[in-house]
Amino acid sequence: MSSTPDRLVDFDEVLTRYEPVMGLETHVELGTASKMFCGCSTTFGAEPNTQTCPTCLGLPGSLPAANAAAIESTIRIGLALGCRIATWARFSRKNYFYPDIPKGFQTTQYDEPLCTAGHLDVEVDGETYRVEIERVHLEEDTGKNLHVGGSTGRIHGADHSLIDYNRAGIPLVEIVTRPIPGAGGKAPEVARAYVTELREVLVALGVSEVRMEQGNLRCDVNTSLAPIGSLEWGTRTETKNVNSLRSVERAVRFEMRRQAAVLDAGGTITQETRHFHEDTGTTSPGRSKEEATDYRYFPEPDLVPVAPDEEWVATLLAELPELPAARRTRLSDEWGISPTEMAWLVNAGAVELVSDTVAAGASPADARKWWLGDLARRANDTGTELAELAVTPAQVAQLIELISAGTINDQLARQALDGVLAGEGDPAAVVEARGLAVMGESDELVSAVEAAIEGNPDVAEKVRGGKVQAIGALVGAVMKTTRGKADAATVKRMLEERLVS
Ligand SMILES: [Zn+2]
């Protein structure tokens, strides 16, 4: 039985026979100044191998020391997720040899993690789903392999490989959910909503840059199917390194359709890791878990156990910032919108953008209108996240200000936005450079109005005869000759002055 069948099952049909269960493992690179077990810098984008030392290179005789700021960040993440904070936690060695692990083992937390048993509530289509968090633990990142000479960037076909150890030893937090059943057809959206909400929590805590495109936040997505009514869950696959919110949703959706096709044909699901392909939205098999190595975990003898002081933990809890869910409730009140309207903003990834646009001077209604309307459509057309569009909240606020001041209308504003997104500068500069300002009652507009009357004598006669609604055709003609730069209300008034006594 091929692991990728020729035909997938339609998504809606999957739901008539199977119940999906998901699980998510999220890795977050913490934004600490130094690495987890040494003093090396963590600055992104430095020359390869310039941020290394004997400890993160695993040289003999070097000794690690745990980074206190990373431990604090991990505990704050645990507290924000309602976890129980351990009074005693320990680091372990996870032994495996790989070129990007110079020590031959990864220092991680195994049986004694810092945080356990939390939850995060997410909302999809007005319904709340509680995602149970199994554990939040602290470990170190690996180095980065660069395969040179091949076309795909993968090791197959490469001439040689280079290794950059700058990333080796950067503190990494892993947040593991318990299996999430009961989402049915909403499973792909619940998975995406969970990662979205988690990212918002991490942003609020200020513990990481959480930029998925830079790999600060990486997701492994587990998916399984069981026949409806079955008491046992199906065999799961683990799709590795899914690196955008949209891809999280697509990965779950694809695995559900693929696994249903395999099961329908009488096949069995292999427990394996799979790779997600951004271009096609499909997954392909990686290594099989049946051959997975035994990591021979054992307590790291070079590090003392971590015993967080209860009073310190209580202080950290008291000093947590306002969390996204509470903030959304407050903003809904301030902006006068319903929970459903707020959910649209959340799903569009627009809460921060609207909030920042309001802070830059726009009204909440205008800010929502632009981010959820024109800008959301553009993001959708280009398959990007709203926040990745090349326009800032301050620029959107300026655009709205230009409309309020009557300098441009909505149609010209869209053209100004084209210019901003094309890198031509702020809206005001684009309006200036492209000559987009609304025409005043200039000679040019007067002649356009007169030309419309002369060019449409039948219509003009109707208006003069009392059929005032016919004036719309003349307004349209003027808007056309001025290429949308005239103000429709002004044009209408000018026509009335000439035709209606
Ligand atoms: Zn180092």
Coordinates of C-alpha atoms and ligand atoms in Angstrom, one line a residue:
M1 CA 0.0 0.0 0.0
S2 CA 1.5 3.3 -1.1
S3 CA 1.7 5.9 1.6
T4 CA 0.4 8.6 -0.7
P5 CA -2.6 7.3 -2.6
D6 CA -3.4 8.4 -6.1
R7 CA -6.7 9.9 -5.1
L8 CA -7.5 11.7 -1.8
V9 CA -10.9 11.4 -0.2
D10 CA -13.0 14.6 -0.3
F11 CA -12.8 16.4 3.0
D12 CA -16.5 16.4 3.7
E13 CA -16.6 12.7 2.9
V14 CA -13.8 11.9 5.4
L15 CA -16.1 13.3 8.2
T16 CA -18.9 10.9 7.3
R17 CA -16.7 7.9 8.3
Y18 CA -13.8 9.1 10.5
E19 CA -13.1 11.2 13.6
P20 CA -9.8 13.1 13.6
V21 CA -7.5 13.5 16.6
M22 CA -4.6 16.0 16.5
G23 CA -1.7 16.9 18.6
L24 CA 0.8 19.7 18.3
E25 CA 4.4 20.1 19.4
T26 CA 5.6 23.6 19.1
H27 CA 9.3 24.7 19.4
V28 CA 9.9 28.3 20.3
E29 CA 13.4 29.9 20.2
L30 CA 13.6 32.2 23.2
G31 CA 14.8 35.7 22.7
T32 CA 17.5 35.6 25.4
A33 CA 20.8 37.6 24.8
S34 CA 23.0 34.6 25.4
K35 CA 22.7 30.8 24.7
M36 CA 21.2 28.2 27.1
F37 CA 24.4 26.8 28.6
C38 CA 27.1 29.3 27.7
G39 CA 27.7 33.0 27.3
C40 CA 27.7 33.0 23.4
S41 CA 25.5 35.7 21.7
T42 CA 22.3 34.6 20.0
T43 CA 22.1 37.5 17.4
F44 CA 20.4 36.2 14.2
G45 CA 22.2 36.5 10.9
A46 CA 25.9 36.7 12.2
E47 CA 28.8 35.2 10.1
P48 CA 28.7 31.4 10.4
N49 CA 30.5 29.9 13.4
T50 CA 31.4 33.3 15.0
Q51 CA 29.1 32.8 18.0
T52 CA 30.6 29.6 19.4
C53 CA 32.7 28.5 22.3
P54 CA 34.1 25.3 23.8
T55 CA 30.8 24.6 25.6
C56 CA 28.4 24.9 22.7
L57 CA 30.9 23.1 20.5
G58 CA 31.0 20.2 23.0
L59 CA 34.8 20.3 23.4
P60 CA 36.3 18.1 26.2
G61 CA 36.7 19.8 29.6
S62 CA 34.0 22.5 29.0
L63 CA 31.2 22.8 31.5
P64 CA 27.6 24.1 31.0
A65 CA 25.7 26.5 33.2
A66 CA 22.0 27.1 32.8
N67 CA 20.7 30.4 31.6
A68 CA 18.5 32.0 34.4
A69 CA 16.6 34.2 31.9
A70 CA 15.6 31.2 29.9
I71 CA 14.3 29.4 32.9
E72 CA 12.3 32.5 33.9
S73 CA 10.8 32.7 30.4
T74 CA 9.9 29.1 30.4
I75 CA 8.1 29.4 33.8
R76 CA 6.3 32.5 32.6
I77 CA 5.1 30.6 29.5
G78 CA 3.9 27.8 31.8
L79 CA 2.1 30.2 34.1
A80 CA 0.4 31.9 31.1
L81 CA -0.9 28.5 30.0
G82 CA -2.2 27.7 33.5
C83 CA 0.5 24.9 34.1
R84 CA 1.6 23.5 37.3
I85 CA 5.2 24.7 37.9
A86 CA 7.6 22.0 39.1
T87 CA 9.4 22.6 42.4
W88 CA 12.2 20.4 41.2
A89 CA 13.2 19.9 37.5
R90 CA 16.2 18.4 35.9
F91 CA 18.0 18.4 32.6
S92 CA 18.8 15.2 30.7
R93 CA 21.0 14.1 27.9
K94 CA 19.2 12.8 24.8
N95 CA 21.8 10.8 23.0
Y96 CA 21.9 10.8 19.2
F97 CA 24.7 11.5 16.8
Y98 CA 24.0 14.1 14.1
P99 CA 26.4 16.6 12.6
D100 CA 24.4 19.6 13.9
I101 CA 24.8 18.3 17.5
P102 CA 28.5 18.6 18.2
K103 CA 28.2 17.1 21.7
G104 CA 26.6 13.9 20.4
F105 CA 23.6 14.6 22.7
Q106 CA 21.0 17.3 23.2
T107 CA 20.5 18.7 26.6
T108 CA 16.8 18.7 27.3
Q109 CA 14.2 18.0 29.9
Y110 CA 12.8 14.5 29.9
D111 CA 10.9 13.0 32.9
E112 CA 11.2 16.2 35.1
P113 CA 10.0 19.2 32.9
L114 CA 9.5 22.7 34.4
C115 CA 5.8 22.9 33.6
T116 CA 3.0 20.4 33.2
A117 CA -0.8 20.1 32.9
G118 CA -2.0 23.4 31.5
H119 CA -4.5 24.5 28.8
L120 CA -5.2 27.1 26.2
D121 CA -8.8 27.9 25.0
V122 CA -9.2 28.7 21.4
E123 CA -12.3 29.9 19.5
V124 CA -13.4 28.8 16.1
D125 CA -16.7 29.9 14.6
G126 CA -18.1 31.0 17.9
E127 CA -17.3 27.7 19.6
T128 CA -14.6 27.3 22.3
Y129 CA -12.2 24.4 22.2
R130 CA -10.0 23.6 25.2
V131 CA -6.6 22.4 24.2
E132 CA -4.9 20.6 27.1
I133 CA -1.2 21.2 27.4
E134 CA 0.8 18.2 28.5
R135 CA 4.1 19.8 29.2
V136 CA 6.3 22.8 28.6
H137 CA 10.0 22.1 28.8
L138 CA 13.4 23.7 28.1
E139 CA 16.1 22.4 25.8
E140 CA 18.7 23.7 23.4
D141 CA 18.5 24.2 19.6
T142 CA 20.8 22.4 17.2
G143 CA 23.2 23.9 14.6
K144 CA 22.1 24.4 11.0
N145 CA 23.2 22.2 8.1
L146 CA 23.6 23.8 4.7
H147 CA 23.7 21.4 1.8
V148 CA 25.6 22.9 -1.2
G149 CA 25.4 22.1 -4.9
G150 CA 22.1 20.3 -5.2
S151 CA 19.0 22.0 -6.6
T152 CA 16.7 21.3 -3.6
G153 CA 18.8 22.3 -0.7
R154 CA 18.5 18.7 0.7
I155 CA 21.3 16.4 1.2
H156 CA 20.5 14.2 -1.8
G157 CA 22.4 15.5 -4.8
A158 CA 24.5 18.0 -2.8
D159 CA 28.3 18.2 -3.4
H160 CA 29.1 19.0 0.2
S161 CA 27.6 20.2 3.4
L162 CA 28.4 23.1 5.7
I163 CA 27.5 23.4 9.4
D164 CA 26.8 26.6 11.2
Y165 CA 27.0 26.2 15.0
N166 CA 25.8 29.7 15.8
R167 CA 22.3 28.3 16.5
A168 CA 23.6 25.3 18.5
G169 CA 22.7 25.9 22.1
I170 CA 20.1 28.7 21.7
P171 CA 17.4 28.1 24.3
L172 CA 14.4 26.3 22.9
V173 CA 11.1 25.8 24.6
E174 CA 8.9 22.9 23.6
I175 CA 5.2 23.1 24.2
V176 CA 3.4 19.8 23.8
T177 CA -0.4 19.4 23.7
R178 CA -2.3 16.3 24.8
P179 CA -4.3 14.7 21.9
I180 CA -7.1 16.9 20.8
P181 CA -10.3 14.9 19.9
G182 CA -13.8 16.1 19.2
A183 CA -13.0 18.9 16.7
G184 CA -14.5 16.9 13.8
G185 CA -14.5 19.0 10.6
K186 CA -13.1 21.9 12.4
A187 CA -9.9 20.1 13.3
P188 CA -7.7 21.9 10.7
E189 CA -9.0 25.3 11.9
V190 CA -8.7 24.4 15.6
A191 CA -5.0 23.4 14.9
R192 CA -4.4 26.7 13.3
A193 CA -6.3 28.7 15.9
Y194 CA -4.2 27.0 18.6
V195 CA -0.9 28.0 17.1
T196 CA -2.2 31.5 16.4
E197 CA -3.3 31.9 20.0
L198 CA -0.1 30.4 21.4
R199 CA 1.9 32.9 19.2
E200 CA -0.2 35.8 20.6
V201 CA 0.5 34.6 24.2
L202 CA 4.3 34.4 23.4
V203 CA 4.1 37.9 21.9
A204 CA 2.3 39.3 25.0
L205 CA 5.0 37.7 27.2
G206 CA 7.8 39.1 25.1
V207 CA 9.8 35.9 25.4
S208 CA 10.5 35.4 21.7
E209 CA 10.4 37.2 18.4
V210 CA 8.1 34.3 17.3
R211 CA 8.8 34.9 13.6
M212 CA 7.8 31.7 11.8
E213 CA 9.7 32.6 8.6
Q214 CA 12.9 32.9 10.7
G215 CA 12.3 29.6 12.4
N216 CA 11.7 31.1 15.9
L217 CA 8.4 29.1 16.0
R218 CA 8.3 25.7 14.5
C219 CA 5.4 23.2 14.6
D220 CA 5.2 19.4 14.4
V221 CA 1.6 18.4 13.6
N222 CA 0.3 14.9 14.7
T223 CA -2.8 13.7 12.9
S224 CA -4.7 10.4 13.2
L225 CA -8.1 9.1 12.1
A226 CA -10.4 6.6 13.8
P227 CA -13.7 5.2 12.5
I228 CA -16.6 7.1 14.0
G229 CA -17.7 5.4 17.2
S230 CA -14.4 3.6 17.7
L231 CA -13.1 3.5 21.2
E232 CA -9.5 3.5 20.1
W233 CA -7.6 6.3 18.4
G234 CA -5.9 5.6 15.1
T235 CA -2.2 5.4 14.3
R236 CA -0.8 8.9 14.0
T237 CA 1.7 10.5 11.7
E238 CA 3.9 13.4 12.7
T239 CA 4.3 16.2 10.1
K240 CA 7.6 18.0 10.9
N241 CA 8.5 21.7 10.7
V242 CA 5.3 23.2 9.5
N243 CA 6.4 26.8 9.2
S244 CA 3.3 29.0 8.7
L245 CA -0.1 29.2 10.3
R246 CA -1.8 28.5 7.0
S247 CA 0.4 25.4 6.6
V248 CA -0.7 24.1 10.0
E249 CA -4.3 24.0 8.7
R250 CA -3.3 22.6 5.3
A251 CA -1.2 19.9 6.8
V252 CA -4.0 18.6 9.0
R253 CA -6.5 18.8 6.1
F254 CA -4.2 16.9 3.8
E255 CA -3.3 14.2 6.3
M256 CA -7.0 13.6 7.0
R257 CA -7.8 13.2 3.3
R258 CA -4.7 11.0 2.7
Q259 CA -5.2 8.7 5.7
A260 CA -8.9 8.3 4.8
A261 CA -7.9 7.1 1.3
V262 CA -5.4 4.6 2.7
L263 CA -7.9 3.3 5.3
D264 CA -10.8 3.1 2.7
A265 CA -8.6 0.9 0.5
G266 CA -8.0 -1.5 3.4
G267 CA -4.5 -0.2 4.2
T268 CA -3.0 0.7 7.5
I269 CA -1.4 3.9 8.6
T270 CA 2.3 3.7 9.2
Q271 CA 3.5 5.6 12.3
E272 CA 6.1 7.8 10.7
T273 CA 7.4 11.4 10.4
R274 CA 6.3 13.2 7.3
H275 CA 7.6 16.3 5.5
F276 CA 5.2 19.1 4.5
H277 CA 5.6 20.7 1.1
E278 CA 4.6 24.4 1.0
D279 CA 4.3 24.5 -2.8
T280 CA 1.8 21.6 -3.2
G281 CA 0.3 21.4 0.3
T282 CA 1.1 17.7 0.5
T283 CA 3.2 15.5 2.8
S284 CA 5.7 12.8 2.0
P285 CA 7.2 10.1 4.3
G286 CA 10.3 10.8 6.3
R287 CA 11.8 8.3 8.7
S288 CA 9.7 5.5 10.2
K289 CA 9.1 5.7 13.9
E290 CA 9.4 1.9 14.1
E291 CA 13.1 2.3 13.4
A292 CA 13.4 5.2 15.8
T293 CA 16.5 5.2 17.9
D294 CA 16.5 4.6 21.6
Y295 CA 17.7 8.0 22.9
R296 CA 19.2 6.5 26.2
Y297 CA 18.1 9.5 28.2
F298 CA 19.9 10.0 31.5
P299 CA 20.2 12.9 33.9
E300 CA 22.8 15.5 32.8
P301 CA 25.6 15.1 35.5
D302 CA 27.1 18.5 34.7
L303 CA 24.0 20.6 35.6
V304 CA 22.4 21.0 39.0
P305 CA 18.7 20.4 39.2
V306 CA 16.4 23.5 39.0
A307 CA 14.3 24.2 42.1
P308 CA 12.2 27.3 41.4
D309 CA 11.5 29.2 44.6
E310 CA 7.7 29.3 45.3
E311 CA 7.7 33.0 46.2
W312 CA 9.6 33.8 43.0
V313 CA 7.0 31.8 40.9
A314 CA 4.2 33.7 42.7
T315 CA 5.8 37.0 41.8
L316 CA 6.2 35.9 38.2
L317 CA 2.5 35.0 38.1
A318 CA 1.4 38.3 39.7
E319 CA 3.5 40.2 37.1
L320 CA 2.2 38.4 34.0
P321 CA 1.0 41.0 31.4
E322 CA -2.6 41.1 30.2
L323 CA -3.0 37.9 28.2
P324 CA -4.6 37.9 24.7
A325 CA -8.0 36.5 25.7
A326 CA -8.5 39.2 28.4
R327 CA -7.1 41.8 26.1
R328 CA -9.6 40.9 23.4
T329 CA -12.5 41.2 25.8
R330 CA -11.3 44.7 26.8
L331 CA -10.8 45.8 23.2
S332 CA -14.2 44.4 22.1
D333 CA -15.7 46.8 24.7
E334 CA -13.6 49.7 23.7
W335 CA -14.3 49.3 20.0
G336 CA -17.9 48.5 20.5
I337 CA -17.9 45.2 18.6
S338 CA -19.4 41.8 19.3
P339 CA -17.4 38.6 20.2
T340 CA -18.2 37.3 16.7
E341 CA -16.7 40.4 15.1
M342 CA -13.7 40.1 17.4
A343 CA -13.3 36.4 16.3
W344 CA -13.2 37.6 12.6
L345 CA -10.3 39.9 13.6
V346 CA -8.5 37.0 15.4
N347 CA -9.0 34.6 12.5
A348 CA -7.6 37.2 10.1
G349 CA -4.6 37.7 12.4
A350 CA -5.6 41.4 12.6
V351 CA -6.1 42.2 16.3
E352 CA -2.6 43.7 16.8
L353 CA -2.8 45.4 13.4
V354 CA -6.1 47.1 14.1
S355 CA -5.0 48.0 17.6
D356 CA -1.8 49.6 16.3
T357 CA -3.8 51.4 13.6
V358 CA -6.1 52.8 16.2
A359 CA -3.1 53.9 18.3
A360 CA -1.8 55.7 15.3
G361 CA -5.0 57.8 15.2
A362 CA -7.6 56.0 13.1
S363 CA -11.1 55.2 14.3
P364 CA -11.7 51.5 15.2
A365 CA -14.4 51.2 12.5
D366 CA -12.1 52.5 9.8
A367 CA -9.2 50.5 10.9
R368 CA -11.3 47.3 10.9
K369 CA -12.8 48.1 7.5
W370 CA -9.4 48.4 5.8
W371 CA -7.7 45.5 7.5
L372 CA -10.6 43.1 7.1
G373 CA -11.6 44.4 3.7
D374 CA -9.2 45.5 1.1
L375 CA -6.0 44.4 2.9
A376 CA -7.4 40.9 3.8
R377 CA -8.4 40.4 0.1
R378 CA -4.9 41.3 -1.0
A379 CA -3.3 39.0 1.5
N380 CA -5.6 36.2 0.4
D381 CA -4.9 36.8 -3.3
T382 CA -1.2 36.5 -2.7
G383 CA -1.4 33.6 -0.2
T384 CA 0.4 35.6 2.6
E385 CA -0.5 36.4 6.2
L386 CA -2.0 39.9 6.8
A387 CA 0.9 40.9 9.0
E388 CA 3.4 40.0 6.2
L389 CA 1.9 42.6 3.8
A390 CA 4.4 45.4 3.1
V391 CA 2.2 48.1 4.8
T392 CA 2.4 49.2 8.4
P393 CA -0.5 50.2 10.7
A394 CA 0.9 53.7 10.8
Q395 CA 0.6 53.8 7.0
V396 CA -3.0 52.5 7.1
A397 CA -3.8 55.2 9.6
Q398 CA -2.3 57.8 7.3
L399 CA -4.4 56.5 4.4
I400 CA -7.5 56.7 6.5
E401 CA -6.6 60.3 7.6
L402 CA -6.2 61.3 3.9
I403 CA -9.7 59.9 3.2
S404 CA -11.2 61.7 6.2
A405 CA -9.6 65.0 5.1
G406 CA -11.2 64.6 1.7
T407 CA -7.8 64.5 -0.1
I408 CA -8.6 61.1 -1.6
N409 CA -11.7 58.9 -1.8
D410 CA -11.9 55.1 -1.2
Q411 CA -11.1 54.3 -4.8
L412 CA -8.0 56.5 -4.9
A413 CA -7.0 55.1 -1.6
R414 CA -6.9 51.7 -3.2
Q415 CA -4.5 53.0 -5.8
A416 CA -2.4 54.7 -3.1
L417 CA -2.3 51.3 -1.3
D418 CA -1.0 49.7 -4.6
G419 CA 1.9 52.2 -4.4
V420 CA 2.6 51.6 -0.7
L421 CA 2.7 47.9 -1.3
A422 CA 5.0 48.4 -4.3
G423 CA 7.5 50.1 -2.0
E424 CA 6.8 53.7 -3.2
G425 CA 6.7 55.1 0.3
D426 CA 4.0 56.4 2.7
P427 CA 0.5 57.0 1.4
A428 CA 0.9 60.8 1.4
A429 CA 4.1 60.4 -0.8
V430 CA 2.3 58.0 -3.1
V431 CA -0.7 60.3 -3.5
E432 CA 1.7 63.2 -4.3
A433 CA 3.9 61.2 -6.7
R434 CA 1.0 59.5 -8.5
G435 CA -1.2 62.6 -8.6
L436 CA -4.0 60.8 -6.8
A437 CA -5.6 63.7 -5.0
V438 CA -9.4 64.2 -5.4
M439 CA -10.0 67.0 -8.0
G440 CA -11.5 70.2 -6.5
E441 CA -13.9 72.3 -8.5
S442 CA -11.1 73.1 -11.0
D443 CA -11.4 74.2 -14.6
E444 CA -10.5 70.6 -15.5
L445 CA -13.5 69.3 -13.6
V446 CA -15.8 72.0 -15.0
S447 CA -14.9 71.1 -18.5
A448 CA -15.4 67.4 -17.7
V449 CA -18.9 68.1 -16.4
E450 CA -19.8 70.3 -19.4
A451 CA -18.4 67.6 -21.8
A452 CA -20.6 65.0 -20.1
I453 CA -23.7 67.1 -20.6
E454 CA -22.8 67.9 -24.3
G455 CA -21.9 64.2 -25.0
N456 CA -25.2 62.9 -23.6
P457 CA -27.9 65.3 -24.8
D458 CA -30.7 62.8 -24.3
V459 CA -29.9 62.1 -20.7
A460 CA -29.4 65.9 -20.0
E461 CA -32.9 66.5 -21.5
K462 CA -34.5 63.9 -19.2
V463 CA -32.9 65.5 -16.1
R464 CA -34.0 69.0 -17.2
G465 CA -37.5 67.5 -17.7
G466 CA -37.7 66.3 -14.1
K467 CA -36.2 62.8 -14.2
V468 CA -33.6 63.6 -11.6
Q469 CA -32.5 60.0 -11.0
A470 CA -31.1 59.9 -14.6
I471 CA -28.3 62.2 -13.4
G472 CA -26.4 59.1 -12.2
A473 CA -25.4 58.3 -15.8
L474 CA -23.8 61.7 -16.2
V475 CA -22.0 61.4 -12.8
G476 CA -20.6 58.1 -14.1
A477 CA -19.4 59.7 -17.3
V478 CA -17.5 62.4 -15.4
M479 CA -16.0 59.8 -13.0
K480 CA -14.8 57.9 -16.0
T481 CA -13.2 60.8 -17.8
T482 CA -11.5 61.9 -14.5
R483 CA -10.4 58.2 -13.9
G484 CA -12.1 58.2 -10.4
K485 CA -10.3 61.3 -9.2
A486 CA -13.4 63.5 -8.9
D487 CA -15.6 63.5 -5.8
A488 CA -18.9 62.0 -6.8
A489 CA -21.0 64.2 -4.5
T490 CA -19.3 67.4 -5.9
V491 CA -19.9 66.2 -9.5
K492 CA -23.5 65.6 -8.7
R493 CA -24.0 69.1 -7.2
M494 CA -22.2 70.7 -10.2
L495 CA -24.5 68.8 -12.7
E496 CA -27.6 69.8 -10.7
E497 CA -26.5 73.5 -10.7
R498 CA -26.4 73.3 -14.5
L499 CA -29.5 71.2 -15.2
V500 CA -32.0 71.6 -12.4
S501 CA -33.4 75.1 -11.7
Ligands
ZN1 ZN 29.0 28.9 23.4

